[in-house]
Amino acid sequence: MDTLTTMYHYYWKEKNKIVVQNMVGGYKGQEHKHTPKDFQKWIEKNKIKPEHLVNLGE
């Protein structure tokens, strides 16, 4: 796992939304919210690899 150059996407659920926090090299990036349906579309559109998604709700 190359944490200095790889962007990871941490996500959790708040009410009926999924909140995503981007992080690369230990620096927090943009935080954004999606509906569950839009979250899947966002993953596909941005070609996010499953190993770069971290579910903080588990």
CSV table of C-alpha atoms in Angstrom, one decimal:
chain,number,residue,atom,x,y,z
A,1,MET,CA,0.0,0.0,0.0
A,2,ASP,CA,1.6,3.2,-1.2
A,3,THR,CA,-0.1,5.8,1.0
A,4,LEU,CA,2.0,8.8,-0.1
A,5,THR,CA,0.8,8.8,-3.7
A,6,THR,CA,-2.5,6.8,-3.7
A,7,MET,CA,-5.8,8.5,-3.1
A,8,TYR,CA,-8.0,6.6,-0.7
A,9,HIS,CA,-11.7,7.3,-0.2
A,10,TYR,CA,-13.1,6.9,3.3
A,11,TYR,CA,-16.8,6.7,3.6
A,12,TRP,CA,-19.6,6.3,6.2
A,13,LYS,CA,-23.3,6.7,6.4
A,14,GLU,CA,-25.1,9.7,7.8
A,15,LYS,CA,-28.9,9.3,7.9
A,16,ASN,CA,-29.8,8.6,4.2
A,17,LYS,CA,-26.6,9.8,2.7
A,18,ILE,CA,-23.1,8.4,2.2
A,19,VAL,CA,-20.3,10.8,3.1
A,20,VAL,CA,-17.0,10.4,1.3
A,21,GLN,CA,-13.7,11.9,2.5
A,22,ASN,CA,-10.8,11.8,0.1
A,23,MET,CA,-7.2,11.4,1.5
A,24,VAL,CA,-3.8,11.3,-0.1
A,25,GLY,CA,-0.4,11.3,1.6
A,26,GLY,CA,-2.1,11.9,5.0
A,27,TYR,CA,-3.8,15.0,3.8
A,28,LYS,CA,-7.6,15.2,3.9
A,29,GLY,CA,-9.3,16.4,0.8
A,30,GLN,CA,-12.8,17.1,-0.4
A,31,GLU,CA,-15.7,15.7,1.6
A,32,HIS,CA,-18.9,15.1,-0.3
A,33,LYS,CA,-22.3,13.4,0.1
A,34,HIS,CA,-24.1,11.0,-2.1
A,35,THR,CA,-27.3,9.0,-2.1
A,36,PRO,CA,-26.5,5.2,-2.1
A,37,LYS,CA,-27.5,5.1,-5.9
A,38,ASP,CA,-25.4,8.1,-6.8
A,39,PHE,CA,-22.5,6.7,-4.7
A,40,GLN,CA,-22.3,3.6,-7.0
A,41,LYS,CA,-22.5,5.9,-10.1
A,42,TRP,CA,-19.6,8.0,-8.6
A,43,ILE,CA,-17.5,4.9,-8.1
A,44,GLU,CA,-18.0,3.8,-11.6
A,45,LYS,CA,-17.6,7.2,-13.2
A,46,ASN,CA,-14.3,7.9,-11.4
A,47,LYS,CA,-13.1,4.3,-11.8
A,48,ILE,CA,-12.4,3.9,-8.1
A,49,LYS,CA,-10.7,0.6,-7.3
A,50,PRO,CA,-12.3,-1.4,-4.4
A,51,GLU,CA,-9.0,-1.5,-2.6
A,52,HIS,CA,-9.0,2.3,-2.4
A,53,LEU,CA,-12.4,2.5,-0.7
A,54,VAL,CA,-12.4,2.3,3.1
A,55,ASN,CA,-15.8,1.8,4.9
A,56,LEU,CA,-15.5,3.6,8.3
A,57,GLY,CA,-19.0,2.4,9.2
A,58,GLU,CA,-18.0,-1.2,9.7
